[in-house]
Amino acid sequence: EIARNSGLQSSFEPCVKAAWLGPNYMYAGVAGNDIRKTNVPNLRVQFRHALLTEERRMLLESEPNSETSAILVHVPLTAIAD
């Protein structure tokens, strides 16, 4: 999981990331996981994605600051590792 997250956050070109993580690496959740390349089970990726989504929802509901809310809404899920 740590290696997968490092690959996602790295500044390597998309073609290198695709070779390391699979061709759909840019998709969030299970859709972006290639277990043969990442060795991270889909159940683990699904759990992390659900947890991230729930945390974002709670932040958006509790934060009256529209600037912070706009930032949270526009951060792509792939920008934050599952």
mmCIF file of N, CA and C in Angstrom:
data_model
loop_
_atom_site.group_PDB
_atom_site.id
_atom_site.type_symbol
_atom_site.label_atom_id
_atom_site.label_comp_id
_atom_site.label_asym_id
_atom_site.label_seq_id
_atom_site.Cartn_x
_atom_site.Cartn_y
_atom_site.Cartn_z
ATOM 1 N N GLU A 1 0.829 -1.192 0.000
ATOM 2 C CA GLU A 1 0.000 0.000 0.000
ATOM 3 C C GLU A 1 0.874 1.257 0.000
ATOM 4 N N ILE A 2 1.945 1.227 0.758
ATOM 5 C CA ILE A 2 2.835 2.384 0.813
ATOM 6 C C ILE A 2 3.494 2.617 -0.547
ATOM 7 N N ALA A 3 3.944 1.559 -1.194
ATOM 8 C CA ALA A 3 4.579 1.691 -2.507
ATOM 9 C C ALA A 3 3.579 2.216 -3.532
ATOM 10 N N ARG A 4 2.338 1.744 -3.482
ATOM 11 C CA ARG A 4 1.305 2.218 -4.408
ATOM 12 C C ARG A 4 1.068 3.711 -4.205
ATOM 13 N N ASN A 5 0.939 4.127 -2.957
ATOM 14 C CA ASN A 5 0.702 5.537 -2.659
ATOM 15 C C ASN A 5 1.886 6.403 -3.091
ATOM 16 N N SER A 6 3.090 5.906 -2.888
ATOM 17 C CA SER A 6 4.280 6.646 -3.319
ATOM 18 C C SER A 6 4.287 6.819 -4.835
ATOM 19 N N GLY A 7 3.914 5.767 -5.547
ATOM 20 C CA GLY A 7 3.838 5.847 -7.004
ATOM 21 C C GLY A 7 2.796 6.849 -7.470
ATOM 22 N N LEU A 8 1.647 6.867 -6.801
ATOM 23 C CA LEU A 8 0.589 7.814 -7.164
ATOM 24 C C LEU A 8 1.026 9.257 -6.941
ATOM 25 N N GLN A 9 1.733 9.501 -5.860
ATOM 26 C CA GLN A 9 2.115 10.860 -5.490
ATOM 27 C C GLN A 9 3.410 11.331 -6.149
ATOM 28 N N SER A 10 4.100 10.431 -6.811
ATOM 29 C CA SER A 10 5.384 10.779 -7.404
ATOM 30 C C SER A 10 5.212 11.724 -8.599
ATOM 31 N N SER A 11 6.316 12.292 -9.006
ATOM 32 C CA SER A 11 6.289 13.207 -10.156
ATOM 33 C C SER A 11 6.697 12.506 -11.450
ATOM 34 N N PHE A 12 6.699 11.174 -11.439
ATOM 35 C CA PHE A 12 7.016 10.447 -12.658
ATOM 36 C C PHE A 12 5.926 10.665 -13.706
ATOM 37 N N GLU A 13 6.323 10.497 -14.957
ATOM 38 C CA GLU A 13 5.391 10.681 -16.061
ATOM 39 C C GLU A 13 4.259 9.652 -15.973
ATOM 40 N N PRO A 14 3.093 9.995 -16.531
ATOM 41 C CA PRO A 14 1.965 9.064 -16.510
ATOM 42 C C PRO A 14 2.280 7.694 -17.114
ATOM 43 N N CYS A 15 3.119 7.646 -18.145
ATOM 44 C CA CYS A 15 3.439 6.346 -18.754
ATOM 45 C C CYS A 15 4.222 5.463 -17.780
ATOM 46 N N VAL A 16 5.071 6.062 -16.963
ATOM 47 C CA VAL A 16 5.827 5.302 -15.960
ATOM 48 C C VAL A 16 4.890 4.813 -14.869
ATOM 49 N N LYS A 17 4.006 5.688 -14.412
ATOM 50 C CA LYS A 17 3.031 5.294 -13.387
ATOM 51 C C LYS A 17 2.141 4.165 -13.897
ATOM 52 N N ALA A 18 1.737 4.248 -15.155
ATOM 53 C CA ALA A 18 0.894 3.191 -15.732
ATOM 54 C C ALA A 18 1.645 1.866 -15.779
ATOM 55 N N ALA A 19 2.929 1.910 -16.053
ATOM 56 C CA ALA A 19 3.721 0.683 -16.088
ATOM 57 C C ALA A 19 3.853 0.079 -14.692
ATOM 58 N N TRP A 20 3.986 0.931 -13.692
ATOM 59 C CA TRP A 20 4.158 0.449 -12.315
ATOM 60 C C TRP A 20 2.845 0.065 -11.654
ATOM 61 N N LEU A 21 1.789 0.870 -11.891
ATOM 62 C CA LEU A 21 0.541 0.720 -11.137
ATOM 63 C C LEU A 21 -0.619 0.157 -11.946
ATOM 64 N N GLY A 22 -0.476 0.100 -13.242
ATOM 65 C CA GLY A 22 -1.544 -0.376 -14.110
ATOM 66 C C GLY A 22 -2.117 0.766 -14.932
ATOM 67 N N PRO A 23 -2.760 0.445 -16.038
ATOM 68 C CA PRO A 23 -3.226 1.478 -16.970
ATOM 69 C C PRO A 23 -4.341 2.375 -16.428
ATOM 70 N N ASN A 24 -5.053 1.940 -15.405
ATOM 71 C CA ASN A 24 -6.158 2.736 -14.856
ATOM 72 C C ASN A 24 -5.801 3.395 -13.535
ATOM 73 N N TYR A 25 -4.515 3.586 -13.278
ATOM 74 C CA TYR A 25 -4.072 4.093 -11.979
ATOM 75 C C TYR A 25 -4.714 5.420 -11.596
ATOM 76 N N MET A 26 -5.123 6.223 -12.589
ATOM 77 C CA MET A 26 -5.641 7.559 -12.301
ATOM 78 C C MET A 26 -7.075 7.546 -11.770
ATOM 79 N N TYR A 27 -7.738 6.401 -11.826
ATOM 80 C CA TYR A 27 -9.102 6.301 -11.311
ATOM 81 C C TYR A 27 -9.082 6.020 -9.816
ATOM 82 N N ALA A 28 -10.023 6.591 -9.124
ATOM 83 C CA ALA A 28 -10.103 6.407 -7.675
ATOM 84 C C ALA A 28 -10.702 5.046 -7.335
ATOM 85 N N GLY A 29 -10.345 4.565 -6.179
ATOM 86 C CA GLY A 29 -10.946 3.332 -5.680
ATOM 87 C C GLY A 29 -10.496 2.095 -6.431
ATOM 88 N N VAL A 30 -11.358 1.094 -6.388
ATOM 89 C CA VAL A 30 -11.053 -0.208 -6.985
ATOM 90 C C VAL A 30 -10.829 -0.092 -8.491
ATOM 91 N N ALA A 31 -11.509 0.829 -9.142
ATOM 92 C CA ALA A 31 -11.357 0.988 -10.596
ATOM 93 C C ALA A 31 -9.920 1.318 -10.991
ATOM 94 N N GLY A 32 -9.163 1.935 -10.096
ATOM 95 C CA GLY A 32 -7.794 2.306 -10.400
ATOM 96 C C GLY A 32 -6.750 1.343 -9.866
ATOM 97 N N ASN A 33 -7.192 0.266 -9.256
ATOM 98 C CA ASN A 33 -6.252 -0.685 -8.663
ATOM 99 C C ASN A 33 -6.048 -1.894 -9.564
ATOM 100 N N ASP A 34 -4.795 -2.189 -9.836
ATOM 101 C CA ASP A 34 -4.434 -3.415 -10.552
ATOM 102 C C ASP A 34 -3.663 -4.268 -9.549
ATOM 103 N N ILE A 35 -4.363 -5.188 -8.918
ATOM 104 C CA ILE A 35 -3.788 -5.973 -7.835
ATOM 105 C C ILE A 35 -2.537 -6.738 -8.263
ATOM 106 N N ARG A 36 -2.446 -7.078 -9.543
ATOM 107 C CA ARG A 36 -1.254 -7.788 -10.033
ATOM 108 C C ARG A 36 -0.016 -6.913 -9.983
ATOM 109 N N LYS A 37 -0.197 -5.602 -10.087
ATOM 110 C CA LYS A 37 0.942 -4.691 -10.076
ATOM 111 C C LYS A 37 1.168 -4.070 -8.699
ATOM 112 N N THR A 38 0.087 -3.773 -7.984
ATOM 113 C CA THR A 38 0.219 -3.065 -6.704
ATOM 114 C C THR A 38 0.301 -4.002 -5.506
ATOM 115 N N ASN A 39 -0.216 -5.210 -5.651
ATOM 116 C CA ASN A 39 -0.285 -6.165 -4.545
ATOM 117 C C ASN A 39 -1.110 -5.632 -3.378
ATOM 118 N N VAL A 40 -2.031 -4.709 -3.665
ATOM 119 C CA VAL A 40 -2.944 -4.195 -2.655
ATOM 120 C C VAL A 40 -4.322 -4.774 -2.974
ATOM 121 N N PRO A 41 -4.922 -5.515 -2.037
ATOM 122 C CA PRO A 41 -6.229 -6.129 -2.301
ATOM 123 C C PRO A 41 -7.306 -5.079 -2.572
ATOM 124 N N ASN A 42 -8.224 -5.408 -3.466
ATOM 125 C CA ASN A 42 -9.316 -4.487 -3.799
ATOM 126 C C ASN A 42 -10.136 -4.114 -2.571
ATOM 127 N N LEU A 43 -10.301 -5.034 -1.643
ATOM 128 C CA LEU A 43 -11.061 -4.739 -0.430
ATOM 129 C C LEU A 43 -10.396 -3.619 0.362
ATOM 130 N N ARG A 44 -9.082 -3.624 0.423
ATOM 131 C CA ARG A 44 -8.346 -2.574 1.129
ATOM 132 C C ARG A 44 -8.505 -1.238 0.416
ATOM 133 N N VAL A 45 -8.395 -1.240 -0.890
ATOM 134 C CA VAL A 45 -8.555 -0.011 -1.670
ATOM 135 C C VAL A 45 -9.980 0.521 -1.515
ATOM 136 N N GLN A 46 -10.948 -0.363 -1.542
ATOM 137 C CA GLN A 46 -12.351 0.034 -1.383
ATOM 138 C C GLN A 46 -12.570 0.665 -0.005
ATOM 139 N N PHE A 47 -11.995 0.079 1.039
ATOM 140 C CA PHE A 47 -12.120 0.623 2.387
ATOM 141 C C PHE A 47 -11.513 2.014 2.473
ATOM 142 N N ARG A 48 -10.295 2.171 1.947
ATOM 143 C CA ARG A 48 -9.620 3.476 1.988
ATOM 144 C C ARG A 48 -10.410 4.540 1.226
ATOM 145 N N HIS A 49 -10.943 4.168 0.075
ATOM 146 C CA HIS A 49 -11.721 5.121 -0.728
ATOM 147 C C HIS A 49 -13.000 5.524 -0.003
ATOM 148 N N ALA A 50 -13.692 4.561 0.597
ATOM 149 C CA ALA A 50 -14.923 4.863 1.342
ATOM 150 C C ALA A 50 -14.621 5.765 2.536
ATOM 151 N N LEU A 51 -13.522 5.503 3.226
ATOM 152 C CA LEU A 51 -13.130 6.313 4.372
ATOM 153 C C LEU A 51 -12.803 7.739 3.946
ATOM 154 N N LEU A 52 -12.060 7.896 2.871
ATOM 155 C CA LEU A 52 -11.726 9.226 2.358
ATOM 156 C C LEU A 52 -12.987 9.986 1.956
ATOM 157 N N THR A 53 -13.881 9.327 1.267
ATOM 158 C CA THR A 53 -15.132 9.965 0.839
ATOM 159 C C THR A 53 -15.950 10.427 2.037
ATOM 160 N N GLU A 54 -16.038 9.592 3.051
ATOM 161 C CA GLU A 54 -16.789 9.947 4.260
ATOM 162 C C GLU A 54 -16.135 11.111 5.000
ATOM 163 N N GLU A 55 -14.815 11.117 5.101
ATOM 164 C CA GLU A 55 -14.123 12.219 5.768
ATOM 165 C C GLU A 55 -14.329 13.530 5.019
ATOM 166 N N ARG A 56 -14.269 13.490 3.707
ATOM 167 C CA ARG A 56 -14.526 14.698 2.911
ATOM 168 C C ARG A 56 -15.950 15.192 3.109
ATOM 169 N N ARG A 57 -16.907 14.267 3.127
ATOM 170 C CA ARG A 57 -18.303 14.648 3.327
ATOM 171 C C ARG A 57 -18.480 15.335 4.678
ATOM 172 N N MET A 58 -17.878 14.786 5.716
ATOM 173 C CA MET A 58 -17.997 15.380 7.046
ATOM 174 C C MET A 58 -17.362 16.765 7.087
ATOM 175 N N LEU A 59 -16.222 16.936 6.454
ATOM 176 C CA LEU A 59 -15.579 18.245 6.417
ATOM 177 C C LEU A 59 -16.435 19.272 5.675
ATOM 178 N N LEU A 60 -16.999 18.866 4.569
ATOM 179 C CA LEU A 60 -17.832 19.784 3.794
ATOM 180 C C LEU A 60 -19.086 20.185 4.554
ATOM 181 N N GLU A 61 -19.655 19.267 5.306
ATOM 182 C CA GLU A 61 -20.869 19.574 6.063
ATOM 183 C C GLU A 61 -20.586 20.439 7.277
ATOM 184 N N SER A 62 -19.399 20.350 7.844
ATOM 185 C CA SER A 62 -19.108 21.072 9.072
ATOM 186 C C SER A 62 -18.385 22.391 8.848
ATOM 187 N N GLU A 63 -17.865 22.625 7.683
ATOM 188 C CA GLU A 63 -17.048 23.800 7.414
ATOM 189 C C GLU A 63 -17.863 24.890 6.721
ATOM 190 N N PRO A 64 -18.133 25.993 7.413
ATOM 191 C CA PRO A 64 -18.895 27.077 6.782
ATOM 192 C C PRO A 64 -18.055 27.924 5.823
ATOM 193 N N ASN A 65 -16.743 27.794 5.843
ATOM 194 C CA ASN A 65 -15.858 28.579 5.008
ATOM 195 C C ASN A 65 -15.950 28.089 3.555
ATOM 196 N N SER A 66 -16.477 28.902 2.672
ATOM 197 C CA SER A 66 -16.678 28.482 1.286
ATOM 198 C C SER A 66 -15.357 28.246 0.553
ATOM 199 N N GLU A 67 -14.302 28.951 0.950
ATOM 200 C CA GLU A 67 -13.006 28.757 0.298
ATOM 201 C C GLU A 67 -12.471 27.349 0.570
ATOM 202 N N THR A 68 -12.552 26.914 1.821
ATOM 203 C CA THR A 68 -12.106 25.569 2.173
ATOM 204 C C THR A 68 -12.982 24.530 1.496
ATOM 205 N N SER A 69 -14.278 24.766 1.470
ATOM 206 C CA SER A 69 -15.183 23.823 0.824
ATOM 207 C C SER A 69 -14.868 23.684 -0.658
ATOM 208 N N ALA A 70 -14.558 24.786 -1.308
ATOM 209 C CA ALA A 70 -14.231 24.737 -2.735
ATOM 210 C C ALA A 70 -12.963 23.927 -2.969
ATOM 211 N N ILE A 71 -11.999 24.063 -2.088
ATOM 212 C CA ILE A 71 -10.757 23.305 -2.219
ATOM 213 C C ILE A 71 -11.036 21.820 -2.063
ATOM 214 N N LEU A 72 -11.819 21.454 -1.066
ATOM 215 C CA LEU A 72 -12.117 20.043 -0.828
ATOM 216 C C LEU A 72 -12.893 19.420 -1.977
ATOM 217 N N VAL A 73 -13.786 20.166 -2.563
ATOM 218 C CA VAL A 73 -14.601 19.635 -3.656
ATOM 219 C C VAL A 73 -13.760 19.421 -4.897
ATOM 220 N N HIS A 74 -12.793 20.298 -5.144
ATOM 221 C CA HIS A 74 -12.047 20.250 -6.399
ATOM 222 C C HIS A 74 -10.761 19.433 -6.346
ATOM 223 N N VAL A 75 -10.430 18.873 -5.200
ATOM 224 C CA VAL A 75 -9.258 18.008 -5.139
ATOM 225 C C VAL A 75 -9.665 16.661 -5.697
ATOM 226 N N PRO A 76 -9.062 16.224 -6.808
ATOM 227 C CA PRO A 76 -9.445 14.927 -7.378
ATOM 228 C C PRO A 76 -9.098 13.794 -6.419
ATOM 229 N N LEU A 77 -9.932 12.795 -6.393
ATOM 230 C CA LEU A 77 -9.708 11.661 -5.500
ATOM 231 C C LEU A 77 -8.384 10.978 -5.786
ATOM 232 N N THR A 78 -7.932 11.048 -7.010
ATOM 233 C CA THR A 78 -6.667 10.387 -7.327
ATOM 234 C C THR A 78 -5.484 11.182 -6.793
ATOM 235 N N ALA A 79 -5.718 12.437 -6.446
ATOM 236 C CA ALA A 79 -4.624 13.237 -5.907
ATOM 237 C C ALA A 79 -4.278 12.788 -4.491
ATOM 238 N N ILE A 80 -5.223 12.144 -3.837
ATOM 239 C CA ILE A 80 -5.000 11.634 -2.504
ATOM 240 C C ILE A 80 -5.027 10.121 -2.600
ATOM 241 N N ALA A 81 -3.963 9.536 -2.210
ATOM 242 C CA ALA A 81 -3.856 8.079 -2.339
ATOM 243 C C ALA A 81 -4.875 7.372 -1.508
ATOM 244 N N ASP A 82 -5.382 6.224 -2.104
ATOM 245 C CA ASP A 82 -6.359 5.398 -1.405
ATOM 246 C C ASP A 82 -5.697 4.519 -0.406
#
